[in-house]
Structure formats: structure tokens, C-alpha cells
Amino acid sequence: EVQLVESGGGLVQPGRSLKLSCAASGFTFSNYYMAWVRQAPTKGLEWVASITNSGGSTYYRDSVKGRFTISRDNAKSTLYLQMDSLRSEDTATYYCTRERYNYFDYWGQGVMVTVSS
Amino acid sequence: DVVLTQSPATLSVTPGERISLSCRASESVDTYLHWYQQKPNESPRLLIKYASQSISGIPSRFSGSGSGTDFTLSINGVELEDLSIYYCQQGNSLPRTFGAGTKLELK
């Protein structure tokens, strides 16, 4: 059974940093692209970043480019999202997803990030 | 960026009826259009991929159609457990984008 378990969320002040983790199990992690998708409170879904199976290529939405870094450790079957220079508009539930070509076939339970002073 | 416009924003339904939800793209996405269901306080789950391809474990009452810019998600015989928000997503180009969602509520 595919499982994606996020951790690392919490309350952080604007301008500070936070690192999310996603522990994957139930599939061969190194064979799949992975992605982060977020959802602001009472809002819709928004793709944040994707990473290829090897970690050799990464892709970001413009609003997080230069502030967020997606990475992975295939030996640990873990996906990361380093978030720097956080802004209030980054407040959201962040979902770890398995990306299959161009859609998201499995989702974690989500982790809440609140950016507020 | 490809903008996906979903309509209606909210749909009031009666159990047993057949309904259709619309997703319109600002430019052609071929059939790289996928549908997700999000129940209250749950994570989204994939319902339909590539506009019309079924997903293992998803009830057969869910079906999709369309190509290019106009897409439809149909539910043949709505059940109470289908009261959720439905999102479309395009995978034809980066950034991946989602529609704003259609909320199904009980009439």
C-alpha cells in the first residue's frame, strides 16, 4: 500500500524558514517523480514544485522560485521541501504527492504551515 | 499559465440523479486533463486521468469526457458519499494548474 507521510509543519514568522519532509513507503521511491501541492485555508489546490526520480531536475511555480527548494533522498525514500523567506501567502496545507507523468496519483494527509507574526 | 474554469461553482443534487461538471481550459490541453475528488477534511484523490481513463478502485458511476479545451466529469447516480469538491487539473504544460473546484451539496 502506497503511503506518504508529511511532517515538519507549524507556525513560523514571516521571513523565517521551515523544512517539510515526506516519508514514502509501499512503492519503489526512486522510480517516481514527486511533487508538493498546497491548499490555502478554504481555497483550491496549487502546484508548488516537482522533482524527477533521480533528483536531477526540479520545477517550481514562479511565486516560490528562489525561495523554496525541493529535494529527495532516494536511499531514505524521503522527499523534502525547504522553504525560506516565508510569506503570509505561503500559509497552507502542503501535500506530498506522487507524480505520474503529469498527474498526481497518491497524496499524503497533508501538513499545515502557518506564516504569521 | 493555463487557466481552468470550472462550472458551476456549486451544484445542489438529489441522490440518484445523473450530473455533469464542466472544466474549460484557456488553451488546448489535448487530453492531459485529470479529475480529483476532495471530501471534507480529507486529501484529494485521483478520479479520472487523461480526460476519460478510469482509475482502479473508483466506482464506475464516475466517467469523464472531452479533449482540447472542454471537459466533463459525469456521475451517473449520485450517492451521498459523493458530496465533495471536484477539481480538474491540466498536465499539458508547466505550471500544473487546477480549476477552482465544483462543490456538490445536497439539495
mmCIF file of N, CA, C and O in Angstrom, chain A residues 37 39 43-47 50 59 61 95 99-105 107-110, chain B residues 32 34 36 38 42-46 49-50 87 89-92 94-96 98-100:
data_model
loop_
_atom_site.group_PDB
_atom_site.id
_atom_site.type_symbol
_atom_site.label_atom_id
_atom_site.label_comp_id
_atom_site.label_asym_id
_atom_site.label_seq_id
_atom_site.Cartn_x
_atom_site.Cartn_y
_atom_site.Cartn_z
ATOM 1 N N VAL A 37 2.027 19.899 -3.493
ATOM 2 C CA VAL A 37 0.849 20.672 -3.867
ATOM 3 C C VAL A 37 0.297 21.278 -2.581
ATOM 4 O O VAL A 37 0.257 20.593 -1.556
ATOM 5 N N GLN A 39 -2.635 23.925 -0.403
ATOM 6 C CA GLN A 39 -4.021 24.385 -0.385
ATOM 7 C C GLN A 39 -4.171 25.378 0.757
ATOM 8 O O GLN A 39 -4.123 24.997 1.931
ATOM 9 N N LYS A 43 -9.354 27.416 0.289
ATOM 10 C CA LYS A 43 -9.073 27.688 -1.123
ATOM 11 C C LYS A 43 -8.842 26.401 -1.908
ATOM 12 O O LYS A 43 -8.953 25.294 -1.366
ATOM 13 N N GLY A 44 -8.506 26.553 -3.179
ATOM 14 C CA GLY A 44 -8.281 25.412 -4.045
ATOM 15 C C GLY A 44 -6.852 24.916 -3.999
ATOM 16 O O GLY A 44 -6.040 25.347 -3.182
ATOM 17 N N LEU A 45 -6.561 24.004 -4.912
ATOM 18 C CA LEU A 45 -5.257 23.348 -4.959
ATOM 19 C C LEU A 45 -4.288 24.125 -5.835
ATOM 20 O O LEU A 45 -4.680 24.683 -6.869
ATOM 21 N N GLU A 46 -3.017 24.111 -5.429
ATOM 22 C CA GLU A 46 -1.987 24.862 -6.159
ATOM 23 C C GLU A 46 -0.708 24.046 -6.188
ATOM 24 O O GLU A 46 -0.140 23.730 -5.132
ATOM 25 N N TRP A 47 -0.251 23.712 -7.374
ATOM 26 C CA TRP A 47 1.022 23.005 -7.534
ATOM 27 C C TRP A 47 2.164 23.919 -7.100
ATOM 28 O O TRP A 47 2.175 25.101 -7.454
ATOM 29 N N SER A 50 8.007 20.227 -8.389
ATOM 30 C CA SER A 50 8.170 18.821 -8.757
ATOM 31 C C SER A 50 9.643 18.488 -8.870
ATOM 32 O O SER A 50 10.478 19.382 -9.101
ATOM 33 N N TYR A 59 11.376 21.647 -10.718
ATOM 34 C CA TYR A 59 10.493 22.622 -11.352
ATOM 35 C C TYR A 59 9.689 23.314 -10.256
ATOM 36 O O TYR A 59 9.267 22.656 -9.301
ATOM 37 N N ARG A 61 6.739 26.675 -9.223
ATOM 38 C CA ARG A 61 5.885 27.762 -9.645
ATOM 39 C C ARG A 61 6.627 29.065 -9.409
ATOM 40 O O ARG A 61 7.511 29.153 -8.547
ATOM 41 N N TYR A 95 0.680 19.201 0.646
ATOM 42 C CA TYR A 95 0.531 17.779 0.367
ATOM 43 C C TYR A 95 1.736 17.264 -0.405
ATOM 44 O O TYR A 95 2.149 17.880 -1.414
ATOM 45 N N GLU A 99 3.968 11.899 -8.387
ATOM 46 C CA GLU A 99 3.619 12.430 -9.696
ATOM 47 C C GLU A 99 3.847 11.357 -10.755
ATOM 48 O O GLU A 99 4.961 10.861 -10.914
ATOM 49 N N ARG A 100 2.790 11.035 -11.450
ATOM 50 C CA ARG A 100 2.851 10.035 -12.506
ATOM 51 C C ARG A 100 2.720 10.761 -13.834
ATOM 52 O O ARG A 100 1.635 11.157 -14.227
ATOM 53 N N TYR A 101 3.849 10.948 -14.522
ATOM 54 C CA TYR A 101 3.896 11.674 -15.793
ATOM 55 C C TYR A 101 3.417 13.107 -15.603
ATOM 56 O O TYR A 101 4.217 14.013 -15.458
ATOM 57 N N ASN A 102 2.139 13.355 -15.587
ATOM 58 C CA ASN A 102 1.663 14.735 -15.453
ATOM 59 C C ASN A 102 0.423 14.833 -14.581
ATOM 60 O O ASN A 102 -0.300 15.824 -14.630
ATOM 61 N N TYR A 103 0.184 13.799 -13.752
ATOM 62 C CA TYR A 103 -0.908 13.880 -12.787
ATOM 63 C C TYR A 103 -0.408 13.322 -11.454
ATOM 64 O O TYR A 103 0.696 12.793 -11.365
ATOM 65 N N PHE A 104 -1.230 13.456 -10.433
ATOM 66 C CA PHE A 104 -0.831 13.119 -9.060
ATOM 67 C C PHE A 104 -1.679 11.952 -8.576
ATOM 68 O O PHE A 104 -2.870 12.122 -8.303
ATOM 69 N N ASP A 105 -1.075 10.771 -8.492
ATOM 70 C CA ASP A 105 -1.898 9.591 -8.241
ATOM 71 C C ASP A 105 -2.018 9.197 -6.765
ATOM 72 O O ASP A 105 -2.942 8.460 -6.422
ATOM 73 N N TRP A 107 -1.634 10.900 -2.643
ATOM 74 C CA TRP A 107 -1.469 12.109 -1.843
ATOM 75 C C TRP A 107 -1.267 11.740 -0.376
ATOM 76 O O TRP A 107 -1.891 10.802 0.121
ATOM 77 N N GLY A 108 -0.427 12.499 0.303
ATOM 78 C CA GLY A 108 -0.311 12.342 1.737
ATOM 79 C C GLY A 108 -1.491 12.988 2.443
ATOM 80 O O GLY A 108 -2.389 13.540 1.805
ATOM 81 N N GLN A 109 -1.463 12.938 3.754
ATOM 82 C CA GLN A 109 -2.553 13.509 4.551
ATOM 83 C C GLN A 109 -2.427 15.023 4.693
ATOM 84 O O GLN A 109 -3.379 15.691 5.088
ATOM 85 N N GLY A 110 -1.268 15.545 4.358
ATOM 86 C CA GLY A 110 -1.049 16.986 4.412
ATOM 87 C C GLY A 110 -0.468 17.447 5.728
ATOM 88 O O GLY A 110 -0.656 16.813 6.774
ATOM 89 N N TYR B 32 -4.698 15.936 -21.683
ATOM 90 C CA TYR B 32 -3.935 15.960 -20.427
ATOM 91 C C TYR B 32 -4.727 16.685 -19.341
ATOM 92 O O TYR B 32 -4.300 17.695 -18.779
ATOM 93 N N HIS B 34 -7.106 15.920 -15.856
ATOM 94 C CA HIS B 34 -7.354 14.915 -14.825
ATOM 95 C C HIS B 34 -8.331 15.464 -13.796
ATOM 96 O O HIS B 34 -8.399 16.680 -13.583
ATOM 97 N N TYR B 36 -10.032 15.161 -9.774
ATOM 98 C CA TYR B 36 -9.801 14.739 -8.390
ATOM 99 C C TYR B 36 -11.060 15.024 -7.572
ATOM 100 O O TYR B 36 -11.810 15.958 -7.851
ATOM 101 N N GLN B 38 -12.204 15.726 -3.533
ATOM 102 C CA GLN B 38 -11.750 16.011 -2.181
ATOM 103 C C GLN B 38 -12.954 16.058 -1.250
ATOM 104 O O GLN B 38 -13.760 16.990 -1.324
ATOM 105 N N GLU B 42 -10.380 15.770 4.038
ATOM 106 C CA GLU B 42 -9.558 14.684 3.506
ATOM 107 C C GLU B 42 -8.629 15.211 2.422
ATOM 108 O O GLU B 42 -8.805 16.318 1.912
ATOM 109 N N SER B 43 -7.662 14.389 2.061
ATOM 110 C CA SER B 43 -6.780 14.726 0.946
ATOM 111 C C SER B 43 -7.501 14.451 -0.361
ATOM 112 O O SER B 43 -8.405 13.610 -0.423
ATOM 113 N N PRO B 44 -7.097 15.127 -1.419
ATOM 114 C CA PRO B 44 -7.681 14.814 -2.733
ATOM 115 C C PRO B 44 -7.328 13.392 -3.161
ATOM 116 O O PRO B 44 -6.311 12.836 -2.719
ATOM 117 N N ARG B 45 -8.158 12.829 -4.017
ATOM 118 C CA ARG B 45 -7.832 11.541 -4.620
ATOM 119 C C ARG B 45 -8.134 11.594 -6.112
ATOM 120 O O ARG B 45 -9.076 12.277 -6.542
ATOM 121 N N LEU B 46 -7.322 10.894 -6.867
ATOM 122 C CA LEU B 46 -7.462 10.884 -8.327
ATOM 123 C C LEU B 46 -8.702 10.082 -8.729
ATOM 124 O O LEU B 46 -8.883 8.952 -8.283
ATOM 125 N N LYS B 49 -8.106 10.006 -15.152
ATOM 126 C CA LYS B 49 -6.896 10.536 -15.774
ATOM 127 C C LYS B 49 -7.068 10.624 -17.281
ATOM 128 O O LYS B 49 -7.885 9.894 -17.863
ATOM 129 N N TYR B 50 -6.306 11.521 -17.901
ATOM 130 C CA TYR B 50 -6.355 11.716 -19.354
ATOM 131 C C TYR B 50 -7.780 11.842 -19.875
ATOM 132 O O TYR B 50 -8.167 11.167 -20.830
ATOM 133 N N TYR B 87 -12.110 18.809 -8.512
ATOM 134 C CA TYR B 87 -11.144 19.677 -9.173
ATOM 135 C C TYR B 87 -10.661 19.038 -10.473
ATOM 136 O O TYR B 87 -10.423 17.835 -10.522
ATOM 137 N N GLN B 89 -7.451 19.299 -13.328
ATOM 138 C CA GLN B 89 -6.027 19.677 -13.355
ATOM 139 C C GLN B 89 -5.476 19.397 -14.734
ATOM 140 O O GLN B 89 -5.741 18.329 -15.301
ATOM 141 N N GLN B 90 -4.690 20.312 -15.259
ATOM 142 C CA GLN B 90 -4.094 20.073 -16.563
ATOM 143 C C GLN B 90 -2.628 19.687 -16.412
ATOM 144 O O GLN B 90 -1.920 20.238 -15.559
ATOM 145 N N GLY B 91 -2.200 18.736 -17.240
ATOM 146 C CA GLY B 91 -0.815 18.277 -17.210
ATOM 147 C C GLY B 91 -0.121 18.492 -18.538
ATOM 148 O O GLY B 91 0.911 17.875 -18.797
ATOM 149 N N ASN B 92 -0.669 19.377 -19.356
ATOM 150 C CA ASN B 92 -0.073 19.608 -20.671
ATOM 151 C C ASN B 92 1.143 20.511 -20.611
ATOM 152 O O ASN B 92 2.026 20.422 -21.490
ATOM 153 N N LEU B 94 3.768 23.275 -17.841
ATOM 154 C CA LEU B 94 4.093 23.821 -16.533
ATOM 155 C C LEU B 94 3.770 25.313 -16.529
ATOM 156 O O LEU B 94 3.981 25.989 -17.542
ATOM 157 N N PRO B 95 3.288 25.844 -15.421
ATOM 158 C CA PRO B 95 2.999 25.140 -14.170
ATOM 159 C C PRO B 95 1.734 24.296 -14.272
ATOM 160 O O PRO B 95 0.813 24.631 -15.012
ATOM 161 N N ARG B 96 1.726 23.170 -13.560
ATOM 162 C CA ARG B 96 0.492 22.421 -13.474
ATOM 163 C C ARG B 96 -0.544 23.316 -12.806
ATOM 164 O O ARG B 96 -0.234 23.995 -11.817
ATOM 165 N N PHE B 98 -4.792 23.891 -11.526
ATOM 166 C CA PHE B 98 -6.049 23.289 -11.122
ATOM 167 C C PHE B 98 -7.176 24.290 -11.344
ATOM 168 O O PHE B 98 -6.962 25.504 -11.267
ATOM 169 N N GLY B 99 -8.384 23.769 -11.562
ATOM 170 C CA GLY B 99 -9.542 24.626 -11.539
ATOM 171 C C GLY B 99 -9.890 24.976 -10.094
ATOM 172 O O GLY B 99 -9.335 24.409 -9.155
ATOM 173 N N ALA B 100 -10.820 25.910 -9.941
ATOM 174 C CA ALA B 100 -11.206 26.376 -8.605
ATOM 175 C C ALA B 100 -12.123 25.399 -7.885
ATOM 176 O O ALA B 100 -12.351 25.546 -6.677
#
